[in-house]
PDB file of C-alpha atoms in Angstrom:
ATOM      1  CA  MET A 253      40.640   3.834 -14.264  1.00 71.00           C
ATOM      2  CA  LYS A 254      40.235   7.568 -14.169  1.00 82.00           C
ATOM      3  CA  TRP A 255      37.038   7.604 -16.265  1.00 87.00           C
ATOM      4  CA  LEU A 256      35.548   4.701 -14.272  1.00 90.00           C
ATOM      5  CA  ALA A 257      36.126   6.464 -11.017  1.00 87.00           C
ATOM      6  CA  ARG A 258      34.653   9.697 -12.375  1.00 91.00           C
ATOM      7  CA  ILE A 259      31.538   7.935 -13.779  1.00 94.00           C
ATOM      8  CA  LEU A 260      30.877   6.009 -10.469  1.00 94.00           C
ATOM      9  CA  HIS A 261      31.361   9.303  -8.595  1.00 95.00           C
ATOM     10  CA  ILE A 262      28.938  11.191 -10.847  1.00 96.00           C
ATOM     11  CA  LEU A 263      26.335   8.311 -10.575  1.00 96.00           C
ATOM     12  CA  LEU A 264      26.393   8.496  -6.802  1.00 97.00           C
ATOM     13  CA  ILE A 265      25.411  12.168  -6.778  1.00 97.00           C
ATOM     14  CA  PRO A 266      21.828  11.685  -8.074  1.00 97.00           C
ATOM     15  CA  LEU A 267      21.346   8.538  -6.039  1.00 96.00           C
ATOM     16  CA  ILE A 268      22.091  10.216  -2.723  1.00 97.00           C
ATOM     17  CA  GLY A 269      20.678  13.602  -3.762  1.00 98.00           C
ATOM     18  CA  SER A 270      17.307  12.274  -4.911  1.00 97.00           C
ATOM     19  CA  ALA A 271      16.937  10.362  -1.631  1.00 97.00           C
ATOM     20  CA  GLY A 272      17.449  13.578   0.287  1.00 98.00           C
ATOM     21  CA  VAL A 273      15.136  15.591  -1.937  1.00 98.00           C
ATOM     22  CA  PHE A 274      12.423  12.889  -1.573  1.00 98.00           C
ATOM     23  CA  LYS A 275      12.601  13.059   2.202  1.00 98.00           C
ATOM     24  CA  LEU A 276      12.598  16.846   2.332  1.00 98.00           C
ATOM     25  CA  MET A 277       9.764  17.235  -0.163  1.00 98.00           C
ATOM     26  CA  SER A 278       7.547  14.590   1.511  1.00 98.00           C
ATOM     27  CA  ASP A 279       4.904  15.530   4.087  1.00 97.00           C
ATOM     28  CA  ALA A 280       4.949  14.066   7.551  1.00 97.00           C
ATOM     29  CA  GLU A 281       2.285  11.474   6.676  1.00 97.00           C
ATOM     30  CA  THR A 282       4.344  10.124   3.748  1.00 97.00           C
ATOM     31  CA  ILE A 283       7.511  10.058   5.987  1.00 97.00           C
ATOM     32  CA  ARG A 284       5.530   7.999   8.502  1.00 96.00           C
ATOM     33  CA  GLU A 285       4.150   5.553   5.880  1.00 96.00           C
ATOM     34  CA  VAL A 286       7.487   5.063   4.057  1.00 94.00           C
ATOM     35  CA  TYR A 287      10.033   5.264   6.923  1.00 95.00           C
ATOM     36  CA  THR A 288       8.822   5.437  10.477  1.00 93.00           C
ATOM     37  CA  GLU A 289       5.997   2.817  10.453  1.00 94.00           C
ATOM     38  CA  PRO A 290       8.061   0.108   8.765  1.00 92.00           C
ATOM     39  CA  LEU A 291      10.957   0.804  11.147  1.00 93.00           C
ATOM     40  CA  HIS A 292       8.648   1.363  14.219  1.00 92.00           C
ATOM     41  CA  THR A 293      10.733  -0.934  16.375  1.00 92.00           C
ATOM     42  CA  LEU A 294      13.690   1.447  16.112  1.00 94.00           C
ATOM     43  CA  GLY A 295      11.630   4.457  17.124  1.00 94.00           C
ATOM     44  CA  TYR A 296      12.725   6.883  14.373  1.00 95.00           C
ATOM     45  CA  SER A 297      10.829  10.161  14.386  1.00 96.00           C
ATOM     46  CA  VAL A 298       9.653  12.118  11.413  1.00 97.00           C
ATOM     47  CA  GLY A 299      12.214  14.905  12.427  1.00 97.00           C
ATOM     48  CA  PHE A 300      14.992  12.425  12.323  1.00 97.00           C
ATOM     49  CA  ILE A 301      14.090  11.330   8.800  1.00 97.00           C
ATOM     50  CA  TYR A 302      14.012  14.979   7.726  1.00 98.00           C
ATOM     51  CA  PHE A 303      17.503  15.393   9.312  1.00 98.00           C
ATOM     52  CA  ILE A 304      18.767  12.399   7.292  1.00 98.00           C
ATOM     53  CA  GLY A 305      17.273  14.063   4.152  1.00 98.00           C
ATOM     54  CA  VAL A 306      19.266  17.231   4.917  1.00 98.00           C
ATOM     55  CA  VAL A 307      22.499  15.147   5.411  1.00 98.00           C
ATOM     56  CA  GLU A 308      21.842  13.274   2.103  1.00 98.00           C
ATOM     57  CA  LEU A 309      21.285  16.504   0.202  1.00 98.00           C
ATOM     58  CA  LEU A 310      24.370  18.140   1.678  1.00 98.00           C
ATOM     59  CA  ALA A 311      26.388  15.067   0.905  1.00 98.00           C
ATOM     60  CA  ALA A 312      25.270  15.217  -2.714  1.00 98.00           C
ATOM     61  CA  VAL A 313      26.324  18.876  -2.924  1.00 98.00           C
ATOM     62  CA  GLY A 314      29.705  17.938  -1.373  1.00 98.00           C
ATOM     63  CA  LEU A 315      30.149  15.102  -3.917  1.00 98.00           C
ATOM     64  CA  ILE A 316      29.702  17.693  -6.642  1.00 98.00           C
ATOM     65  CA  ALA A 317      32.291  19.921  -5.007  1.00 98.00           C
ATOM     66  CA  GLY A 318      34.416  16.784  -4.500  1.00 95.00           C
ATOM     67  CA  LEU A 319      34.975  16.545  -8.249  1.00 93.00           C
ATOM     68  CA  TRP A 320      37.271  19.567  -7.896  1.00 93.00           C
ATOM     69  CA  ARG A 321      38.276  19.442  -4.170  1.00 93.00           C
ATOM     70  CA  ALA A 322      39.199  15.946  -3.009  1.00 90.00           C
ATOM     71  CA  ALA A 323      38.964  16.636   0.684  1.00 93.00           C
ATOM     72  CA  ILE A 324      35.335  17.791   0.352  1.00 96.00           C
ATOM     73  CA  GLY A 325      34.605  14.734  -1.689  1.00 94.00           C
ATOM     74  CA  TYR A 326      36.042  12.419   0.953  1.00 96.00           C
ATOM     75  CA  ALA A 327      34.049  14.115   3.695  1.00 97.00           C
ATOM     76  CA  SER A 328      30.841  13.736   1.563  1.00 98.00           C
ATOM     77  CA  LEU A 329      31.677  10.125   0.884  1.00 97.00           C
ATOM     78  CA  ALA A 330      32.067   9.480   4.669  1.00 97.00           C
ATOM     79  CA  ALA A 331      28.664  11.067   5.353  1.00 97.00           C
ATOM     80  CA  THR A 332      27.084   9.073   2.523  1.00 98.00           C
ATOM     81  CA  PHE A 333      28.649   5.900   3.857  1.00 98.00           C
ATOM     82  CA  VAL A 334      27.347   6.528   7.430  1.00 98.00           C
ATOM     83  CA  VAL A 335      23.851   7.248   6.271  1.00 98.00           C
ATOM     84  CA  LEU A 336      23.742   4.203   4.001  1.00 98.00           C
ATOM     85  CA  ALA A 337      25.286   1.922   6.703  1.00 98.00           C
ATOM     86  CA  GLY A 338      22.593   3.188   9.085  1.00 97.00           C
ATOM     87  CA  ALA A 339      19.850   2.494   6.477  1.00 97.00           C
ATOM     88  CA  PHE A 340      21.202  -0.957   5.746  1.00 98.00           C
ATOM     89  CA  GLY A 341      21.552  -1.809   9.492  1.00 97.00           C
ATOM     90  CA  SER A 342      18.137  -0.355  10.303  1.00 97.00           C
ATOM     91  CA  ASN A 343      16.481  -2.472   7.671  1.00 97.00           C
ATOM     92  CA  LEU A 344      18.224  -5.599   8.822  1.00 97.00           C
ATOM     93  CA  ILE A 345      17.323  -5.043  12.449  1.00 96.00           C
ATOM     94  CA  ALA A 346      13.674  -4.447  11.455  1.00 95.00           C
ATOM     95  CA  GLY A 347      13.615  -7.596   9.427  1.00 96.00           C
ATOM     96  CA  LEU A 348      13.156  -5.774   6.154  1.00 96.00           C
ATOM     97  CA  TYR A 349      15.681  -7.803   4.228  1.00 97.00           C
ATOM     98  CA  ALA A 350      14.538  -6.872   0.699  1.00 96.00           C
ATOM     99  CA  GLU A 351      14.604  -3.192   1.604  1.00 96.00           C
ATOM    100  CA  ALA A 352      18.193  -3.597   2.828  1.00 97.00           C
ATOM    101  CA  LEU A 353      19.423  -4.332  -0.677  1.00 97.00           C
ATOM    102  CA  SER A 354      19.188  -0.749  -1.965  1.00 95.00           C
ATOM    103  CA  PRO A 355      21.347   0.763   0.815  1.00 97.00           C
ATOM    104  CA  LEU A 356      23.797  -2.154   0.366  1.00 98.00           C
ATOM    105  CA  VAL A 357      24.192  -1.357  -3.337  1.00 96.00           C
ATOM    106  CA  GLY A 358      24.763   2.255  -2.345  1.00 96.00           C
ATOM    107  CA  LEU A 359      27.363   1.238   0.201  1.00 97.00           C
ATOM    108  CA  LEU A 360      29.169  -0.824  -2.353  1.00 97.00           C
ATOM    109  CA  LEU A 361      29.058   2.048  -4.884  1.00 96.00           C
ATOM    110  CA  THR A 362      30.290   4.544  -2.155  1.00 97.00           C
ATOM    111  CA  ALA A 363      33.251   2.245  -1.302  1.00 96.00           C
ATOM    112  CA  ALA A 364      34.103   1.880  -5.051  1.00 95.00           C
ATOM    113  CA  VAL A 365      34.022   5.658  -5.413  1.00 95.00           C
ATOM    114  CA  PHE A 366      36.204   6.150  -2.390  1.00 94.00           C
ATOM    115  CA  PHE A 367      38.842   3.650  -3.550  1.00 92.00           C
ATOM    116  CA  GLY A 368      38.666   4.897  -7.138  1.00 90.00           C
ATOM    117  CA  ASN A 369      39.162   8.505  -5.922  1.00 88.00           C
ATOM    118  CA  ARG A 370      41.954   7.422  -3.637  1.00 86.00           C
ATOM    119  CA  TYR A 371      43.683   5.675  -6.539  1.00 83.00           C
ATOM    120  CA  LEU A 372      43.360   8.799  -8.738  1.00 78.00           C
ATOM    121  CA  VAL A 373      44.773  11.071  -6.004  1.00 75.00           C
ATOM    122  CA  ARG A 374      47.823   8.802  -5.389  1.00 80.00           C
ATOM    123  CA  HIS A 375      48.367   8.197  -9.134  1.00 77.00           C
ATOM    124  CA  THR A 376      48.119  11.888  -9.848  1.00 72.00           C
ATOM    125  CA  ARG A 377      50.588  12.760  -7.132  1.00 65.00           C
ATOM    126  CA  LYS A 378      53.171  10.150  -8.291  1.00 63.00           C
ATOM    127  CA  THR A 379      52.834  11.444 -11.922  1.00 60.00           C
ATOM    128  CA  ALA A 380      53.200  15.040 -10.790  1.00 56.00           C
ATOM    129  CA  VAL A 381      56.269  14.237  -8.591  1.00 54.00           C
ATOM    130  CA  ALA A 382      57.857  12.199 -11.484  1.00 58.00           C
ATOM    131  CA  SER A 383      57.404  14.975 -14.015  1.00 59.00           C
ATOM    132  CA  HIS A 384      59.390  17.500 -11.925  1.00 55.00           C
TER     133      HIS A 384
END
């Protein structure tokens, strides 16, 4: 279980990080074409999409730190979950059902990483207490 939890955790880092990097490296026209025009009914601005990119990039950095500091990892998982839930819901509301699959997979992966890390922390504590 330990290795599976770590592998899923590590897989989540480039997924969320690359999404943030793409948003931050894109010019305003690309942001409009990819995000704001398809979701025009929701009124998202280019600045909001850039903000989401910053949150995604910070979450990826936090996920890296979370490999050593569980509290940082949990906070980053929470941020990742909120962003992906927002993306999933936004796509559903806009009627972009096929586009909603990607954030749904990310949500499931984020939940798996959360519960895997939670299991590891609890299992590690029980082992440490039992050895004393």
